[in-house]
Amino acid sequence: PANWTWKGCDFRDYDIWLVTDGRGRLTNPGKSYELGRGDCFIFSPGDRHCAVHDPDFPLSVIAIHFGIAEGGAGIRLPYHSKIGQSAVLFELLHRSVVFAREQEMQKAEFWLEAAINFCCETAEKPEAGEETIYARKIEEICRRILRNPAERCCVSRLAGECFLSPDHFTRLFRQRKGCSPKEFMIRCRIEYACELLQESSMEIADIAALSGYKNVYFFSCQFKKLTGMAPGKYRKSLRTTANPDWNSGASR
């Protein structure tokens, strides 16, 4: 529901918790986590935390309560993992839930153990490796935007491709490219428009449309903000630079 909150206090058992959609925030006494698709937590007895979500993008979570047999209580489980292949983990957890509902507990435990092992393997990967994965994905997104600057892209959709919340994705993107995703998209569109102004005789309105702008006035405002001059003046300056006699020739 829109007003959902969760206060987990003094867990008596274990709980594996996977976010499959939406976004929110989970806070414990030591750290705060931006929640999005692929965030997985394994809560242990005694853990304390609280969680909220964005009502416009409500969280969807699959969770399983479980215990650990005597002799395995000292096992170290990862508190938080960012799962790139969250669909795989979801399938493992889902199978465990289905068999538990059918009272086939041996099969339920088998799939739950597989899910926990999957989390442990993911958590053991060094953070630098995860950063490399995100960096590679961000570069791939940037290349796609450069190839087709007019494509309509929203930050939330791009973040979803990386299994990140929009805020976290924006932070990583800014660290990598020195600007926000939105700023990068605008820059690519204006640079493309500059090429068209230089290399073609198309009308300004047509160039605006090809650069991804439905409103030519808005295009002109963004163009001037980035280049310091209106599109028409920019084109004229290019012609003047390329041919110093152009103005005088045109006036005769």
CSV table of N, CA, C and O in Angstrom, one decimal, residues 91-187:
chain,number,residue,atom,x,y,z
A,91,GLU,N,13.8,-16.6,-9.0
A,91,GLU,CA,13.3,-17.9,-9.4
A,91,GLU,C,13.6,-18.9,-8.3
A,91,GLU,O,12.8,-19.8,-7.9
A,92,LEU,N,14.8,-18.8,-7.7
A,92,LEU,CA,15.2,-19.8,-6.6
A,92,LEU,C,14.3,-19.6,-5.4
A,92,LEU,O,13.8,-20.6,-4.8
A,93,LEU,N,14.1,-18.3,-5.0
A,93,LEU,CA,13.2,-18.0,-3.9
A,93,LEU,C,11.8,-18.5,-4.1
A,93,LEU,O,11.1,-19.0,-3.3
A,94,HIS,N,11.3,-18.2,-5.3
A,94,HIS,CA,9.9,-18.5,-5.7
A,94,HIS,C,9.7,-20.0,-5.6
A,94,HIS,O,8.7,-20.5,-5.1
A,95,ARG,N,10.6,-20.8,-6.1
A,95,ARG,CA,10.5,-22.3,-6.0
A,95,ARG,C,10.4,-22.7,-4.6
A,95,ARG,O,9.7,-23.6,-4.2
A,96,SER,N,11.3,-22.1,-3.7
A,96,SER,CA,11.2,-22.5,-2.3
A,96,SER,C,9.9,-22.2,-1.7
A,96,SER,O,9.3,-23.0,-0.9
A,97,VAL,N,9.3,-21.0,-2.0
A,97,VAL,CA,8.0,-20.7,-1.5
A,97,VAL,C,6.9,-21.7,-2.0
A,97,VAL,O,6.1,-22.1,-1.2
A,98,VAL,N,6.9,-22.0,-3.2
A,98,VAL,CA,5.9,-22.9,-3.8
A,98,VAL,C,6.0,-24.3,-3.1
A,98,VAL,O,4.9,-24.8,-2.7
A,99,PHE,N,7.2,-24.8,-2.9
A,99,PHE,CA,7.3,-26.1,-2.3
A,99,PHE,C,6.9,-26.1,-0.8
A,99,PHE,O,6.3,-27.0,-0.3
A,100,ALA,N,7.2,-24.9,-0.2
A,100,ALA,CA,6.8,-24.8,1.2
A,100,ALA,C,5.3,-24.8,1.4
A,100,ALA,O,4.8,-25.4,2.3
A,101,ARG,N,4.6,-24.1,0.5
A,101,ARG,CA,3.2,-24.1,0.5
A,101,ARG,C,2.6,-25.4,0.3
A,101,ARG,O,1.5,-25.8,0.8
A,102,GLU,N,3.3,-26.2,-0.5
A,102,GLU,CA,2.8,-27.6,-0.8
A,102,GLU,C,3.3,-28.6,0.3
A,102,GLU,O,3.1,-29.8,0.1
A,103,GLN,N,3.9,-28.1,1.3
A,103,GLN,CA,4.4,-28.9,2.5
A,103,GLN,C,5.5,-29.9,2.0
A,103,GLN,O,5.8,-30.9,2.7
A,104,GLU,N,6.2,-29.6,0.9
A,104,GLU,CA,7.4,-30.4,0.5
A,104,GLU,C,8.6,-29.7,1.0
A,104,GLU,O,9.4,-29.0,0.3
A,105,MET,N,8.9,-29.8,2.3
A,105,MET,CA,9.9,-29.0,3.0
A,105,MET,C,11.3,-29.3,2.6
A,105,MET,O,12.2,-28.4,2.5
A,106,GLN,N,11.5,-30.5,2.2
A,106,GLN,CA,12.9,-30.9,1.8
A,106,GLN,C,13.3,-30.2,0.5
A,106,GLN,O,14.4,-29.6,0.4
A,107,LYS,N,12.3,-30.1,-0.4
A,107,LYS,CA,12.6,-29.4,-1.7
A,107,LYS,C,12.6,-27.9,-1.4
A,107,LYS,O,13.4,-27.2,-2.0
A,108,ALA,N,11.8,-27.4,-0.5
A,108,ALA,CA,11.8,-26.0,-0.2
A,108,ALA,C,13.1,-25.6,0.4
A,108,ALA,O,13.7,-24.5,0.0
A,109,GLU,N,13.7,-26.4,1.3
A,109,GLU,CA,15.0,-26.1,1.9
A,109,GLU,C,16.1,-26.2,0.8
A,109,GLU,O,17.1,-25.4,0.9
A,110,PHE,N,16.0,-27.1,-0.1
A,110,PHE,CA,17.0,-27.2,-1.2
A,110,PHE,C,17.1,-25.9,-2.0
A,110,PHE,O,18.2,-25.4,-2.2
A,111,TRP,N,15.9,-25.4,-2.4
A,111,TRP,CA,15.9,-24.2,-3.2
A,111,TRP,C,16.3,-22.9,-2.4
A,111,TRP,O,17.0,-22.0,-2.9
A,112,LEU,N,15.9,-22.9,-1.1
A,112,LEU,CA,16.3,-21.8,-0.3
A,112,LEU,C,17.8,-21.8,-0.1
A,112,LEU,O,18.5,-20.7,-0.1
A,113,GLU,N,18.4,-23.0,0.2
A,113,GLU,CA,19.9,-23.0,0.3
A,113,GLU,C,20.6,-22.6,-0.9
A,113,GLU,O,21.6,-21.9,-0.9
A,114,ALA,N,20.0,-22.9,-2.1
A,114,ALA,CA,20.6,-22.5,-3.4
A,114,ALA,C,20.6,-21.0,-3.5
A,114,ALA,O,21.5,-20.3,-3.9
A,115,ALA,N,19.5,-20.4,-3.0
A,115,ALA,CA,19.3,-18.9,-3.1
A,115,ALA,C,20.3,-18.2,-2.2
A,115,ALA,O,21.0,-17.2,-2.5
A,116,ILE,N,20.5,-18.8,-1.0
A,116,ILE,CA,21.4,-18.2,0.0
A,116,ILE,C,22.9,-18.3,-0.5
A,116,ILE,O,23.7,-17.4,-0.4
A,117,ASN,N,23.2,-19.5,-1.1
A,117,ASN,CA,24.6,-19.6,-1.7
A,117,ASN,C,24.8,-18.7,-2.8
A,117,ASN,O,25.9,-18.1,-3.0
A,118,PHE,N,23.7,-18.4,-3.6
A,118,PHE,CA,23.8,-17.5,-4.7
A,118,PHE,C,24.1,-16.1,-4.2
A,118,PHE,O,25.0,-15.3,-4.7
A,119,CYS,N,23.5,-15.7,-3.1
A,119,CYS,CA,23.8,-14.4,-2.4
A,119,CYS,C,25.2,-14.3,-1.9
A,119,CYS,O,25.9,-13.3,-2.1
A,120,CYS,N,25.6,-15.4,-1.3
A,120,CYS,CA,27.0,-15.4,-0.7
A,120,CYS,C,28.0,-15.2,-1.8
A,120,CYS,O,29.0,-14.5,-1.6
A,121,GLU,N,27.9,-15.9,-2.9
A,121,GLU,CA,28.8,-15.8,-4.0
A,121,GLU,C,28.8,-14.4,-4.6
A,121,GLU,O,29.9,-13.9,-4.9
A,122,THR,N,27.7,-13.8,-4.7
A,122,THR,CA,27.6,-12.4,-5.2
A,122,THR,C,28.3,-11.5,-4.2
A,122,THR,O,29.0,-10.6,-4.7
A,123,ALA,N,28.0,-11.6,-2.9
A,123,ALA,CA,28.6,-10.7,-1.9
A,123,ALA,C,30.1,-10.8,-1.9
A,123,ALA,O,30.8,-9.9,-1.5
A,124,GLU,N,30.7,-12.0,-2.2
A,124,GLU,CA,32.1,-12.2,-2.1
A,124,GLU,C,32.9,-11.5,-3.2
A,124,GLU,O,34.1,-11.4,-3.1
A,125,LYS,N,32.2,-11.1,-4.3
A,125,LYS,CA,32.8,-10.4,-5.4
A,125,LYS,C,33.3,-9.0,-4.8
A,125,LYS,O,32.6,-8.3,-4.1
A,126,PRO,N,34.5,-8.6,-5.2
A,126,PRO,CA,35.0,-7.3,-4.7
A,126,PRO,C,34.2,-6.1,-5.2
A,126,PRO,O,33.7,-6.2,-6.4
A,127,GLU,N,34.0,-5.1,-4.5
A,127,GLU,CA,33.3,-3.9,-4.9
A,127,GLU,C,33.8,-3.3,-6.2
A,127,GLU,O,33.0,-2.8,-7.0
A,128,ALA,N,35.1,-3.4,-6.3
A,128,ALA,CA,35.7,-2.8,-7.6
A,128,ALA,C,35.1,-3.5,-8.8
A,128,ALA,O,34.9,-2.9,-9.8
A,129,GLY,N,34.8,-4.8,-8.7
A,129,GLY,CA,34.3,-5.5,-9.8
A,129,GLY,C,32.9,-5.0,-10.1
A,129,GLY,O,32.5,-4.9,-11.2
A,130,GLU,N,32.1,-4.8,-9.0
A,130,GLU,CA,30.7,-4.3,-9.2
A,130,GLU,C,30.8,-2.9,-9.9
A,130,GLU,O,30.0,-2.6,-10.8
A,131,GLU,N,31.7,-2.0,-9.4
A,131,GLU,CA,31.9,-0.7,-10.0
A,131,GLU,C,32.2,-0.8,-11.5
A,131,GLU,O,31.8,0.0,-12.3
A,132,THR,N,33.1,-1.8,-11.9
A,132,THR,CA,33.4,-2.0,-13.2
A,132,THR,C,32.2,-2.4,-14.1
A,132,THR,O,32.0,-1.9,-15.2
A,133,ILE,N,31.4,-3.3,-13.5
A,133,ILE,CA,30.1,-3.7,-14.2
A,133,ILE,C,29.3,-2.5,-14.5
A,133,ILE,O,28.8,-2.2,-15.6
A,134,TYR,N,29.1,-1.6,-13.5
A,134,TYR,CA,28.2,-0.4,-13.6
A,134,TYR,C,28.9,0.6,-14.6
A,134,TYR,O,28.2,1.2,-15.4
A,135,ALA,N,30.2,0.7,-14.5
A,135,ALA,CA,30.9,1.6,-15.4
A,135,ALA,C,30.7,1.2,-16.9
A,135,ALA,O,30.4,2.0,-17.8
A,136,ARG,N,30.8,-0.1,-17.1
A,136,ARG,CA,30.6,-0.7,-18.5
A,136,ARG,C,29.2,-0.5,-19.0
A,136,ARG,O,29.0,-0.1,-20.1
A,137,LYS,N,28.2,-0.6,-18.1
A,137,LYS,CA,26.8,-0.4,-18.5
A,137,LYS,C,26.6,1.0,-18.8
A,137,LYS,O,25.9,1.3,-19.7
A,138,ILE,N,27.1,1.9,-18.0
A,138,ILE,CA,26.9,3.4,-18.2
A,138,ILE,C,27.5,3.8,-19.5
A,138,ILE,O,26.9,4.5,-20.3
A,139,GLU,N,28.7,3.2,-19.8
A,139,GLU,CA,29.4,3.6,-21.1
A,139,GLU,C,28.5,3.0,-22.3
A,139,GLU,O,28.4,3.7,-23.3
A,140,GLU,N,27.9,1.9,-22.1
A,140,GLU,CA,27.1,1.3,-23.1
A,140,GLU,C,25.9,2.2,-23.4
A,140,GLU,O,25.5,2.5,-24.5
A,141,ILE,N,25.3,2.7,-22.3
A,141,ILE,CA,24.1,3.6,-22.4
A,141,ILE,C,24.5,4.9,-23.1
A,141,ILE,O,23.8,5.4,-23.9
A,142,CYS,N,25.7,5.4,-22.7
A,142,CYS,CA,26.2,6.7,-23.4
A,142,CYS,C,26.4,6.5,-24.9
A,142,CYS,O,26.0,7.4,-25.7
A,143,ARG,N,26.9,5.4,-25.3
A,143,ARG,CA,27.1,5.1,-26.7
A,143,ARG,C,25.8,5.1,-27.4
A,143,ARG,O,25.7,5.6,-28.5
A,144,ARG,N,24.8,4.5,-26.8
A,144,ARG,CA,23.5,4.4,-27.4
A,144,ARG,C,22.9,5.8,-27.6
A,144,ARG,O,22.3,6.1,-28.6
A,145,ILE,N,23.0,6.6,-26.6
A,145,ILE,CA,22.5,8.0,-26.6
A,145,ILE,C,23.2,8.8,-27.7
A,145,ILE,O,22.6,9.5,-28.5
A,146,LEU,N,24.5,8.6,-27.8
A,146,LEU,CA,25.3,9.3,-28.9
A,146,LEU,C,24.9,8.9,-30.3
A,146,LEU,O,24.8,9.7,-31.2
A,147,ARG,N,24.5,7.6,-30.4
A,147,ARG,CA,24.1,7.1,-31.7
A,147,ARG,C,22.7,7.6,-32.1
A,147,ARG,O,22.4,7.8,-33.3
A,148,ASN,N,21.9,7.8,-31.1
A,148,ASN,CA,20.5,8.2,-31.4
A,148,ASN,C,20.1,9.3,-30.3
A,148,ASN,O,19.3,9.0,-29.4
A,149,PRO,N,20.6,10.5,-30.4
A,149,PRO,CA,20.3,11.5,-29.4
A,149,PRO,C,18.9,11.9,-29.3
A,149,PRO,O,18.5,12.4,-28.3
A,150,ALA,N,18.1,11.7,-30.3
A,150,ALA,CA,16.7,12.0,-30.3
A,150,ALA,C,15.8,11.0,-29.6
A,150,ALA,O,14.6,11.3,-29.3
A,151,GLU,N,16.4,9.9,-29.2
A,151,GLU,CA,15.6,8.9,-28.5
A,151,GLU,C,15.1,9.4,-27.2
A,151,GLU,O,15.9,10.0,-26.4
A,152,ARG,N,13.8,9.1,-26.8
A,152,ARG,CA,13.3,9.6,-25.6
A,152,ARG,C,13.7,8.6,-24.5
A,152,ARG,O,13.3,7.5,-24.5
A,153,CYS,N,14.5,9.1,-23.6
A,153,CYS,CA,15.0,8.2,-22.5
A,153,CYS,C,14.7,8.9,-21.2
A,153,CYS,O,15.0,10.1,-21.0
A,154,CYS,N,14.1,8.2,-20.2
A,154,CYS,CA,13.9,8.7,-18.9
A,154,CYS,C,15.0,8.1,-17.9
A,154,CYS,O,15.4,6.9,-18.1
A,155,VAL,N,15.4,8.8,-16.9
A,155,VAL,CA,16.4,8.3,-16.0
A,155,VAL,C,16.0,7.0,-15.3
A,155,VAL,O,16.8,6.1,-15.1
A,156,SER,N,14.7,6.9,-14.9
A,156,SER,CA,14.2,5.8,-14.2
A,156,SER,C,14.4,4.5,-15.1
A,156,SER,O,14.7,3.4,-14.6
A,157,ARG,N,14.1,4.6,-16.4
A,157,ARG,CA,14.3,3.5,-17.3
A,157,ARG,C,15.7,3.1,-17.4
A,157,ARG,O,16.1,1.9,-17.4
A,158,LEU,N,16.6,4.1,-17.6
A,158,LEU,CA,18.0,3.8,-17.7
A,158,LEU,C,18.6,3.1,-16.4
A,158,LEU,O,19.4,2.2,-16.4
A,159,ALA,N,18.1,3.6,-15.2
A,159,ALA,CA,18.5,3.1,-14.0
A,159,ALA,C,18.1,1.6,-13.8
A,159,ALA,O,18.8,0.8,-13.3
A,160,GLY,N,16.8,1.4,-14.3
A,160,GLY,CA,16.3,0.0,-14.3
A,160,GLY,C,17.2,-1.0,-15.1
A,160,GLY,O,17.3,-2.2,-14.7
A,161,GLU,N,17.8,-0.5,-16.2
A,161,GLU,CA,18.7,-1.4,-17.0
A,161,GLU,C,19.9,-1.8,-16.2
A,161,GLU,O,20.5,-2.8,-16.4
A,162,CYS,N,20.3,-1.0,-15.2
A,162,CYS,CA,21.4,-1.3,-14.3
A,162,CYS,C,21.0,-1.9,-13.0
A,162,CYS,O,21.9,-2.1,-12.1
A,163,PHE,N,19.7,-2.1,-12.8
A,163,PHE,CA,19.2,-2.6,-11.5
A,163,PHE,C,19.6,-1.7,-10.4
A,163,PHE,O,19.9,-2.2,-9.3
A,164,LEU,N,19.4,-0.4,-10.6
A,164,LEU,CA,19.7,0.6,-9.6
A,164,LEU,C,18.6,1.5,-9.4
A,164,LEU,O,17.7,1.7,-10.3
A,165,SER,N,18.5,2.2,-8.3
A,165,SER,CA,17.5,3.2,-8.1
A,165,SER,C,17.9,4.4,-8.9
A,165,SER,O,19.1,4.6,-9.2
A,166,PRO,N,17.0,5.3,-9.4
A,166,PRO,CA,17.4,6.5,-10.1
A,166,PRO,C,18.4,7.4,-9.5
A,166,PRO,O,19.3,7.9,-10.1
A,167,ASP,N,18.3,7.5,-8.1
A,167,ASP,CA,19.2,8.4,-7.4
A,167,ASP,C,20.6,7.8,-7.4
A,167,ASP,O,21.6,8.5,-7.6
A,168,HIS,N,20.7,6.5,-7.1
A,168,HIS,CA,22.0,5.8,-7.1
A,168,HIS,C,22.6,5.8,-8.5
A,168,HIS,O,23.8,6.0,-8.7
A,169,PHE,N,21.8,5.5,-9.5
A,169,PHE,CA,22.3,5.5,-10.9
A,169,PHE,C,22.8,6.9,-11.3
A,169,PHE,O,23.9,7.0,-11.9
A,170,THR,N,22.1,8.0,-10.9
A,170,THR,CA,22.6,9.3,-11.2
A,170,THR,C,23.9,9.6,-10.5
A,170,THR,O,24.8,10.3,-11.1
A,171,ARG,N,24.1,9.2,-9.3
A,171,ARG,CA,25.3,9.4,-8.6
A,171,ARG,C,26.5,8.7,-9.3
A,171,ARG,O,27.6,9.3,-9.5
A,172,LEU,N,26.3,7.5,-9.7
A,172,LEU,CA,27.3,6.7,-10.4
A,172,LEU,C,27.6,7.3,-11.7
A,172,LEU,O,28.8,7.4,-12.2
A,173,PHE,N,26.6,7.8,-12.4
A,173,PHE,CA,26.7,8.4,-13.7
A,173,PHE,C,27.5,9.7,-13.6
A,173,PHE,O,28.5,9.9,-14.4
A,174,ARG,N,27.2,10.5,-12.6
A,174,ARG,CA,27.9,11.8,-12.4
A,174,ARG,C,29.4,11.5,-12.1
A,174,ARG,O,30.3,12.2,-12.6
A,175,GLN,N,29.7,10.5,-11.3
A,175,GLN,CA,31.1,10.1,-11.0
A,175,GLN,C,31.8,9.7,-12.2
A,175,GLN,O,33.0,10.0,-12.4
A,176,ARG,N,31.1,9.0,-13.1
A,176,ARG,CA,31.8,8.5,-14.3
A,176,ARG,C,31.9,9.6,-15.4
A,176,ARG,O,33.0,9.6,-16.1
A,177,LYS,N,30.9,10.4,-15.6
A,177,LYS,CA,30.9,11.3,-16.8
A,177,LYS,C,31.0,12.8,-16.4
A,177,LYS,O,31.1,13.6,-17.3
A,178,GLY,N,30.9,13.1,-15.1
A,178,GLY,CA,31.0,14.5,-14.7
A,178,GLY,C,29.8,15.3,-14.9
A,178,GLY,O,29.8,16.5,-14.7
A,179,CYS,N,28.7,14.7,-15.2
A,179,CYS,CA,27.4,15.4,-15.3
A,179,CYS,C,26.3,14.4,-15.1
A,179,CYS,O,26.5,13.1,-15.0
A,180,SER,N,25.0,14.8,-14.9
A,180,SER,CA,23.9,13.9,-14.7
A,180,SER,C,23.5,13.3,-16.0
A,180,SER,O,23.9,13.8,-17.1
A,181,PRO,N,22.7,12.2,-16.0
A,181,PRO,CA,22.2,11.6,-17.2
A,181,PRO,C,21.4,12.6,-18.1
A,181,PRO,O,21.6,12.6,-19.3
A,182,LYS,N,20.6,13.4,-17.4
A,182,LYS,CA,19.8,14.3,-18.2
A,182,LYS,C,20.7,15.4,-18.9
A,182,LYS,O,20.5,15.7,-20.0
A,183,GLU,N,21.7,15.9,-18.2
A,183,GLU,CA,22.6,16.8,-18.7
A,183,GLU,C,23.4,16.2,-19.9
A,183,GLU,O,23.6,16.9,-20.9
A,184,PHE,N,23.7,14.9,-19.8
A,184,PHE,CA,24.5,14.3,-20.9
A,184,PHE,C,23.6,14.1,-22.1
A,184,PHE,O,24.0,14.4,-23.2
A,185,MET,N,22.3,13.8,-21.9
A,185,MET,CA,21.4,13.6,-23.0
A,185,MET,C,21.2,15.0,-23.7
A,185,MET,O,21.1,15.0,-25.0
A,186,ILE,N,21.0,16.1,-23.0
A,186,ILE,CA,20.8,17.4,-23.6
A,186,ILE,C,22.1,17.8,-24.4
A,186,ILE,O,22.0,18.3,-25.5
A,187,ARG,N,23.3,17.5,-23.8
A,187,ARG,CA,24.5,17.9,-24.5
A,187,ARG,C,24.6,17.1,-25.8
A,187,ARG,O,25.0,17.7,-26.8
